[in-house]
Structure formats: C-alpha cells, structure tokens
Tab-separated table of C-alpha atoms and ligand atoms in Angstrom:
chain	number	residue	atom	x	y	z
A	1	MET	CA	-13.817	-86.436	23.822
A	2	THR	CA	-15.823	-84.132	26.103
A	3	ASP	CA	-17.092	-80.970	24.437
A	4	LEU	CA	-15.292	-78.180	26.319
A	5	ASN	CA	-17.947	-75.650	25.335
A	6	PRO	CA	-21.302	-77.445	25.328
A	7	GLN	CA	-23.243	-74.160	25.551
A	8	ALA	CA	-21.374	-72.537	22.613
A	9	LYS	CA	-24.571	-71.712	20.693
A	10	GLN	CA	-26.379	-70.226	23.710
A	11	MET	CA	-23.303	-68.249	24.812
A	12	ALA	CA	-23.044	-66.546	21.409
A	13	ASP	CA	-26.788	-65.821	21.087
A	14	GLU	CA	-28.317	-62.330	21.164
A	15	SER	CA	-30.387	-63.389	24.213
A	16	MET	CA	-27.110	-63.974	26.124
A	17	VAL	CA	-25.985	-60.382	25.517
A	18	ARG	CA	-29.324	-59.136	26.930
A	19	GLY	CA	-29.152	-61.577	29.828
A	20	LEU	CA	-25.612	-60.602	30.828
A	21	ASP	CA	-26.618	-56.937	30.875
A	22	ALA	CA	-29.649	-57.645	33.101
A	23	GLN	CA	-27.649	-60.010	35.357
A	24	ALA	CA	-24.951	-57.402	35.928
A	25	ARG	CA	-27.546	-54.712	36.728
A	26	ALA	CA	-29.201	-57.100	39.197
A	27	ILE	CA	-26.069	-58.530	40.815
A	28	TRP	CA	-23.308	-55.897	40.767
A	29	PRO	CA	-24.804	-53.489	43.365
A	30	GLN	CA	-24.505	-56.244	46.015
A	31	GLU	CA	-21.420	-57.940	44.531
A	32	VAL	CA	-19.353	-54.748	44.603
A	33	GLU	CA	-19.492	-54.708	48.413
A	34	LEU	CA	-17.923	-58.184	48.451
A	35	ILE	CA	-15.202	-57.100	46.029
A	36	ARG	CA	-14.331	-54.079	48.183
A	37	ARG	CA	-13.171	-56.518	50.908
A	38	TYR	CA	-10.116	-57.624	48.942
A	39	ALA	CA	-6.805	-56.076	49.978
A	40	ILE	CA	-5.349	-55.459	46.527
A	41	PRO	CA	-2.982	-52.675	45.438
A	42	ALA	CA	-4.435	-49.559	43.771
A	43	ASP	CA	-2.613	-50.465	40.552
A	44	ALA	CA	-3.791	-54.091	40.751
A	45	ARG	CA	-3.704	-56.479	37.830
A	46	ILE	CA	-7.106	-58.131	37.435
A	47	LEU	CA	-8.218	-61.004	35.195
A	48	ASP	CA	-11.852	-61.470	34.156
A	49	ALA	CA	-11.911	-65.075	32.923
A	50	GLY	CA	-14.827	-65.762	30.555
A	51	CYS	CA	-15.579	-62.045	30.418
A	52	GLY	CA	-18.357	-62.247	27.807
A	53	THR	CA	-19.393	-58.736	26.768
A	54	GLY	CA	-17.303	-57.143	29.513
A	55	GLU	CA	-20.085	-56.418	32.000
A	56	GLY	CA	-17.888	-57.395	34.955
A	57	SER	CA	-14.542	-56.286	33.460
A	58	SER	CA	-15.753	-52.747	32.793
A	59	ARG	CA	-17.265	-52.398	36.258
A	60	LEU	CA	-13.981	-53.630	37.791
A	61	ALA	CA	-12.005	-51.099	35.739
A	62	GLU	CA	-14.318	-48.329	36.952
A	63	LEU	CA	-14.179	-49.503	40.570
A	64	PHE	CA	-10.352	-49.594	40.589
A	65	PRO	CA	-9.371	-46.526	38.520
A	66	ARG	CA	-5.640	-47.350	38.523
A	67	ALA	CA	-5.976	-51.073	37.917
A	68	HIS	CA	-5.315	-52.969	34.679
A	69	VAL	CA	-8.096	-55.385	33.790
A	70	ALA	CA	-7.708	-58.179	31.223
A	71	GLY	CA	-10.883	-59.807	29.935
A	72	ILE	CA	-10.567	-63.102	28.082
A	73	ASP	CA	-13.224	-65.144	26.283
A	74	ILE	CA	-13.604	-67.436	23.277
A	75	VAL	CA	-16.578	-65.705	21.618
A	76	ASP	CA	-15.096	-63.077	19.295
A	77	HIS	CA	-18.417	-61.287	18.876
A	78	HIS	CA	-18.591	-60.674	22.644
A	79	LEU	CA	-14.977	-59.474	22.676
A	80	ASP	CA	-15.627	-57.056	19.783
A	81	LEU	CA	-18.717	-55.715	21.525
A	82	ALA	CA	-16.776	-55.267	24.771
A	83	ARG	CA	-13.918	-53.430	22.981
A	84	SER	CA	-16.304	-51.007	21.292
A	85	ARG	CA	-18.529	-50.461	24.343
A	86	TYR	CA	-15.623	-49.713	26.666
A	87	ALA	CA	-13.223	-48.019	24.232
A	88	SER	CA	-12.852	-45.086	26.637
A	89	LEU	CA	-11.209	-47.445	29.152
A	90	ALA	CA	-8.954	-49.145	26.582
A	91	ALA	CA	-5.698	-47.913	28.128
A	92	ARG	CA	-6.432	-50.068	31.211
A	93	LEU	CA	-8.985	-52.580	29.952
A	94	THR	CA	-8.082	-55.140	27.293
A	95	PHE	CA	-10.050	-57.983	25.743
A	96	GLU	CA	-8.366	-61.019	24.235
A	97	HIS	CA	-9.373	-64.353	22.704
A	98	GLN	CA	-8.120	-67.052	25.090
A	99	SER	CA	-9.556	-70.202	26.632
A	100	ILE	CA	-9.767	-70.574	30.392
A	101	PHE	CA	-8.677	-74.174	29.984
A	102	GLU	CA	-5.218	-73.125	28.827
A	103	LEU	CA	-4.303	-69.524	29.509
A	104	HIS	CA	-1.293	-68.109	27.669
A	105	ILE	CA	-0.415	-66.172	30.780
A	106	PRO	CA	2.589	-66.663	33.094
A	107	ASP	CA	2.158	-67.998	36.632
A	108	ARG	CA	1.364	-65.464	39.403
A	109	SER	CA	0.297	-62.647	37.071
A	110	PHE	CA	-2.826	-61.282	38.791
A	111	ASP	CA	-3.755	-59.789	42.169
A	112	LEU	CA	-7.419	-60.652	41.606
A	113	THR	CA	-8.879	-63.294	39.286
A	114	VAL	CA	-12.597	-63.060	38.615
A	115	CYS	CA	-14.762	-65.711	36.970
A	116	ARG	CA	-18.464	-64.846	36.833
A	117	HIS	CA	-21.221	-67.118	35.503
A	118	VAL	CA	-18.899	-69.530	33.687
A	119	LEU	CA	-18.126	-72.584	35.841
A	120	HIS	CA	-21.643	-74.075	35.560
A	121	SER	CA	-21.448	-74.100	31.769
A	122	ILE	CA	-18.216	-76.029	31.190
A	123	PRO	CA	-16.943	-79.521	31.999
A	124	HIS	CA	-13.932	-80.015	34.301
A	125	PRO	CA	-14.419	-76.912	36.490
A	126	ASP	CA	-11.631	-78.232	38.748
A	127	ARG	CA	-9.156	-77.949	35.860
A	128	VAL	CA	-10.248	-74.389	35.187
A	129	LEU	CA	-9.973	-73.453	38.864
A	130	GLY	CA	-6.435	-74.870	38.864
A	131	GLU	CA	-5.589	-72.690	35.888
A	132	LEU	CA	-7.122	-69.605	37.528
A	133	ALA	CA	-5.123	-70.234	40.719
A	134	ARG	CA	-1.948	-70.723	38.682
A	135	VAL	CA	-2.168	-67.240	37.139
A	136	THR	CA	-3.022	-65.595	40.488
A	137	ARG	CA	-0.130	-64.453	42.662
A	138	PRO	CA	0.397	-65.967	46.120
A	139	GLY	CA	-1.785	-63.910	48.471
A	140	GLY	CA	-3.994	-62.892	45.540
A	141	TYR	CA	-7.723	-63.532	45.372
A	142	LEU	CA	-10.136	-65.688	43.404
A	143	HIS	CA	-13.632	-64.210	43.058
A	144	LEU	CA	-16.145	-66.628	41.565
A	145	ILE	CA	-19.837	-66.675	40.710
A	146	PRO	CA	-20.534	-70.399	40.325
A	147	GLU	CA	-24.230	-70.629	39.491
A	148	ASP	CA	-26.433	-73.217	41.178
A	149	TYR	CA	-29.792	-74.058	39.664
A	150	GLY	CA	-31.101	-75.484	42.912
A	151	MET	CA	-31.103	-71.983	44.362
A	152	LEU	CA	-34.022	-70.419	42.488
A	153	HIS	CA	-37.474	-70.239	44.042
A	154	PHE	CA	-40.764	-69.158	42.525
A	155	GLN	CA	-44.389	-69.307	43.593
A	156	ASN	CA	-46.765	-71.934	42.264
A	157	GLY	CA	-49.287	-71.177	39.540
A	158	SER	CA	-50.979	-73.706	37.319
A	159	LEU	CA	-47.461	-75.165	37.040
A	160	ASP	CA	-45.154	-75.961	39.954
A	161	PRO	CA	-41.746	-74.388	39.150
A	162	ARG	CA	-40.115	-76.773	41.646
A	163	ASP	CA	-40.727	-79.566	39.109
A	164	PHE	CA	-38.934	-77.573	36.403
A	165	TRP	CA	-35.874	-76.761	38.537
A	166	HIS	CA	-35.762	-80.296	39.962
A	167	VAL	CA	-35.789	-82.085	36.614
A	168	GLY	CA	-34.286	-79.598	34.135
A	169	PRO	CA	-30.794	-78.733	35.432
A	170	ALA	CA	-29.918	-82.294	36.505
A	171	ALA	CA	-30.801	-83.676	33.064
A	172	PHE	CA	-29.177	-80.752	31.207
A	173	GLY	CA	-25.998	-81.143	33.246
A	174	SER	CA	-25.675	-84.888	32.744
A	175	LYS	CA	-26.299	-84.527	28.991
A	176	THR	CA	-23.688	-81.770	28.577
A	177	GLY	CA	-21.099	-83.021	31.090
A	178	THR	CA	-21.512	-79.932	33.252
A	179	ASP	CA	-22.419	-79.317	36.885
A	180	LEU	CA	-25.387	-76.988	37.140
A	181	PHE	CA	-25.111	-77.244	40.930
A	182	ILE	CA	-21.467	-76.101	40.969
A	183	GLY	CA	-22.353	-73.316	43.430
A	184	ARG	CA	-22.426	-75.805	46.305
A	185	ASN	CA	-19.482	-77.830	45.005
A	186	VAL	CA	-16.844	-75.126	44.503
A	187	TYR	CA	-16.061	-74.907	48.227
A	188	GLY	CA	-14.816	-78.502	48.256
A	189	ILE	CA	-12.768	-78.050	45.089
A	190	LEU	CA	-11.047	-74.963	46.537
A	191	ALA	CA	-10.467	-76.756	49.839
A	192	ALA	CA	-8.863	-79.710	48.006
A	193	MET	CA	-6.655	-77.179	46.188
A	194	LYS	CA	-5.592	-75.925	49.643
A	195	MET	CA	-6.768	-72.380	49.003
A	196	ASN	CA	-6.934	-70.042	52.015
A	197	GLU	CA	-9.771	-67.930	53.432
A	198	ILE	CA	-12.500	-69.653	51.410
A	199	ALA	CA	-15.713	-67.658	51.813
A	200	VAL	CA	-19.202	-68.275	50.480
A	201	ASN	CA	-21.529	-65.292	50.309
A	202	TYR	CA	-24.766	-64.681	48.478
A	203	VAL	CA	-26.104	-61.995	46.250
A	204	VAL	CA	-29.853	-62.126	46.627
A	205	VAL	CA	-31.655	-61.372	43.393
A	206	ASP	CA	-35.250	-61.132	44.526
A	207	THR	CA	-38.328	-59.048	43.876
A	208	VAL	CA	-37.645	-56.938	46.979
A	209	ARG	CA	-33.991	-56.022	46.290
A	210	VAL	CA	-33.923	-55.867	42.494
A	211	PRO	CA	-36.329	-54.010	40.170
A	212	ARG	CA	-38.931	-56.481	38.919
A	213	GLU	CA	-38.253	-55.546	35.279
A	214	THR	CA	-34.522	-56.278	35.672
A	215	PHE	CA	-35.201	-59.670	37.263
A	216	ALA	CA	-37.850	-60.429	34.612
A	217	ALA	CA	-35.361	-59.534	31.839
A	218	ILE	CA	-32.996	-62.248	33.127
A	219	LEU	CA	-35.709	-64.920	32.946
A	220	GLU	CA	-36.830	-63.683	29.516
A	221	ALA	CA	-33.280	-64.017	28.196
A	222	TRP	CA	-32.999	-67.528	29.666
A	223	ARG	CA	-36.343	-68.498	28.075
A	224	ASP	CA	-35.300	-67.160	24.671
A	225	GLY	CA	-31.864	-68.779	24.748
A	226	TYR	CA	-32.481	-72.029	26.585
A	227	ALA	CA	-36.038	-73.286	25.869
A	228	GLU	CA	-34.790	-75.077	22.758
A	229	PRO	CA	-31.784	-76.888	24.311
A	230	ILE	CA	-33.918	-77.748	27.361
A	231	GLY	CA	-36.298	-79.424	24.874
A	232	GLU	CA	-33.335	-81.319	23.383
A	233	HIS	CA	-31.490	-82.341	26.532
A	234	THR	CA	-34.172	-82.875	29.182
A	235	PRO	CA	-37.564	-84.575	29.544
A	236	ILE	CA	-39.146	-81.081	29.505
A	237	SER	CA	-40.335	-80.124	26.011
A	238	ARG	CA	-39.461	-76.750	24.466
A	239	GLU	CA	-43.118	-75.687	24.690
A	240	SER	CA	-43.342	-76.741	28.309
A	241	ALA	CA	-40.096	-74.871	29.135
A	242	VAL	CA	-41.554	-71.711	27.588
A	243	ALA	CA	-44.724	-72.149	29.681
A	244	TYR	CA	-42.692	-72.550	32.908
A	245	PHE	CA	-40.544	-69.495	32.090
A	246	ASP	CA	-43.636	-67.419	31.186
A	247	GLN	CA	-45.249	-68.298	34.503
A	248	MET	CA	-42.060	-67.436	36.448
A	249	ILE	CA	-41.778	-64.123	34.581
A	250	ALA	CA	-45.417	-63.327	35.444
A	251	ASN	CA	-44.670	-64.226	39.093
A	252	ILE	CA	-41.810	-61.694	39.098
A	253	ARG	CA	-43.924	-58.984	37.431
A	254	ASP	CA	-46.919	-59.524	39.774
A	255	PRO	CA	-46.733	-56.578	42.211
A	256	HIS	CA	-47.735	-58.980	45.029
A	257	GLY	CA	-45.502	-61.813	43.831
A	258	TYR	CA	-42.234	-62.932	45.409
A	259	ALA	CA	-39.400	-64.814	43.698
A	260	VAL	CA	-35.706	-65.250	44.513
A	261	TRP	CA	-32.460	-66.333	42.854
A	262	MET	CA	-29.705	-66.960	45.403
A	263	VAL	CA	-26.419	-66.281	43.615
A	264	PRO	CA	-23.349	-67.778	45.339
A	265	VAL	CA	-20.246	-65.589	45.386
A	266	VAL	CA	-17.262	-67.691	46.392
A	267	SER	CA	-13.868	-66.209	47.162
A	268	ALA	CA	-10.512	-67.553	48.287
A	269	ARG	CA	-6.865	-66.550	48.565
A	270	VAL	CA	-3.970	-68.314	46.951
A	271	PRO	CA	-1.657	-69.391	49.808
A	272	SER	CA	1.337	-67.084	50.257
A	273	ASP	CA	3.719	-70.043	50.399
A	274	ARG	CA	2.391	-71.644	47.196
A	275	SER	CA	5.189	-72.792	44.933
A	276	ALA	CA	4.874	-71.851	41.262
B	301	LIG	C1	-22.694	-66.566	30.994
B	301	LIG	S1	-21.332	-65.800	30.227
B	301	LIG	C2	-20.678	-64.754	31.521
B	301	LIG	C3	-19.940	-63.545	30.990
B	301	LIG	C4	-19.329	-62.598	32.009
B	301	LIG	N1	-18.418	-63.289	32.906
B	301	LIG	C5	-20.362	-61.856	32.812
B	301	LIG	O1	-20.380	-62.010	34.024
B	301	LIG	O2	-21.159	-61.119	32.197
B	301	LIG	C6	-20.140	-67.082	30.133
B	301	LIG	C7	-18.976	-66.723	29.222
B	301	LIG	O3	-17.966	-67.759	29.360
B	301	LIG	C8	-17.367	-67.893	28.098
B	301	LIG	N2	-16.630	-69.157	27.996
B	301	LIG	C9	-17.122	-70.417	27.900
B	301	LIG	N3	-16.114	-71.315	27.790
B	301	LIG	C10	-14.970	-70.590	27.806
B	301	LIG	C11	-13.584	-70.925	27.706
B	301	LIG	N4	-13.185	-72.189	27.563
B	301	LIG	N5	-12.675	-69.927	27.764
B	301	LIG	C12	-13.056	-68.630	27.890
B	301	LIG	N6	-14.353	-68.255	27.999
B	301	LIG	C13	-15.290	-69.214	27.937
B	301	LIG	C14	-18.518	-67.798	27.138
B	301	LIG	O4	-18.103	-67.529	25.818
B	301	LIG	C15	-19.344	-66.651	27.754
B	301	LIG	O5	-19.008	-65.407	27.215
C-alpha cells in the first residue's frame, strides 16, 4: 500500500517549523495580492488544508477580519503550536486533526479552500484535489501552492546546483511516490476536473524581492530537514546534499549573488452548476 505521508518525519521536525515561518515571510507579501482577487463574502468560510503551524491560516484570518478559517493537519504538534500562537483569533480560527484524503466535512462548505506547500509531498494529489473541490461551494475558489523543484535557480560555484536539482527531486519523488514537479502538473488535473477560471501565477522568491536572510533561512531549514532523506532516497549522499545546500545558502547571502525560487500559485473556481 502506498504510504500516504512519506514525509511524515520531515513534516514534524523542528526544521519544518522554522522553514514554514521563513517561507510565509518570503511568500505572503506577494501571495496576498493574488488572494485579494477572489470575490468572497466578508464573512467567508475558509479552509486551510494541511495548515501546518498555521502560518497561512492566521494570515487569512487577519486579512478577512469577519471570516471563519478552519485549519486542518495530521501533525498534532503543529496544531497545538498553531492554537497557542493564534489564541487571540480563536473565535474565528480553529485547528483540527483531519486528513486531506478524507475530510469529515460536508460538501460545499467553504467559499475559499487553500492548500499551501502540501501537494508535492503526498501521493495521489488528484484524489486530494477532488476532496478539496468537494468541500468548496459551487462558485467558490481553490488557492493552491503546488511546489515544483524544477523552478529553483542558483549560480554555479565549485558545485553546479543544476545537477542537484536535476537528479535529487526526480529520484526522491519516484522513491516516495510523490510528484516534486506538481507545480506544472496541477493545471491539467484541474482542467480534467472541469474547474473554471484556472489561473497560474508566480510568487518570485529571489534575492532582489525577498531579504537575503529570509531566503537563506528557507534553504537552511531544507538542508537541516532533508539532507538525510536525500542521502537515503537519491544518488546524492547526505554529505554531498549538505555541501550543495551550503553553497546555495552562500550564493543567497553573497551581496552580489542572485538566486530565485519560482513558486507557482494556482487558482480555480468550482463550476456554479457542479452537482454535489
Ligand atoms: C510543508 S507543510 C505546509 C504547511 C502550511 N500549509 C504552510 O503553508 O505553512 C505541509 C503540511 O501538510 C501536512 N500534511 C501532510 N499530509 C497530510 C494529510 N494527509 N492531511 C492533512 N495534512 C497533511 C503536514 O503535516 C504539514 O504540516
């Protein structure tokens, strides 16, 4: 049977908590402009599927001060952290243990369903997208950040980071039954589901738009959490993965260096005539 959570250890690690914080600081300032496009009611019901420590859920609750936001995840430690961090928003922001593969939520419950940084880490993303569409009301929106590890670019040093990104994600994905290039594949899945108004935009995390220390913190968290499983699942050894990450982090910190992570933000609307 396929492991439905092949990154369970990495997701629950301390480095993930750091990484999610840095990712949200890097991505949200551009992402929020994309979210503002959605025509949702002031008292909208919003789902954050795979909410982790609540980085996205809390920002959504602050952005829509009359909305109700439900964050769901399967890592209890993240949910506990989210509840205590955002206790002041508890009247409108709840966190619950649920799996995105089988939501205990009625059809057509949400005006906006958000799923950030999850789809690349699980098998069967099409099943999960079906479940997310099911709980979204006709005319409601899906807002997805499906990562794509072919969309990161760094400068050469003694190592060529293109080798790392070419070999690593493909091997990691085939070993864990996941698609680490889901960013480019979500459009087709949504089109096959007959979703409306499918849009693909990009948040550009680069050394011009994002503080170098914030961008570097993301790569440091990835190094600390993923060097070991990269050593296990790919032809790149743990030591070699650390060396690649260290060089990419130095590239980001170099005041004359340039590096970029293109982050796909994919949105769609559930058709108004969709039967339940
Ligand atoms: C990289 S984190 C992203 C967290 C959050 N969305 C954010 O943007 O900060 C991915 C999250 O997906 C969660 N996850 C993985 N499989 C899941 C499942 N089957 N159901 C619910 N959450 C899941 C993990 O526990 C983890 O917290």
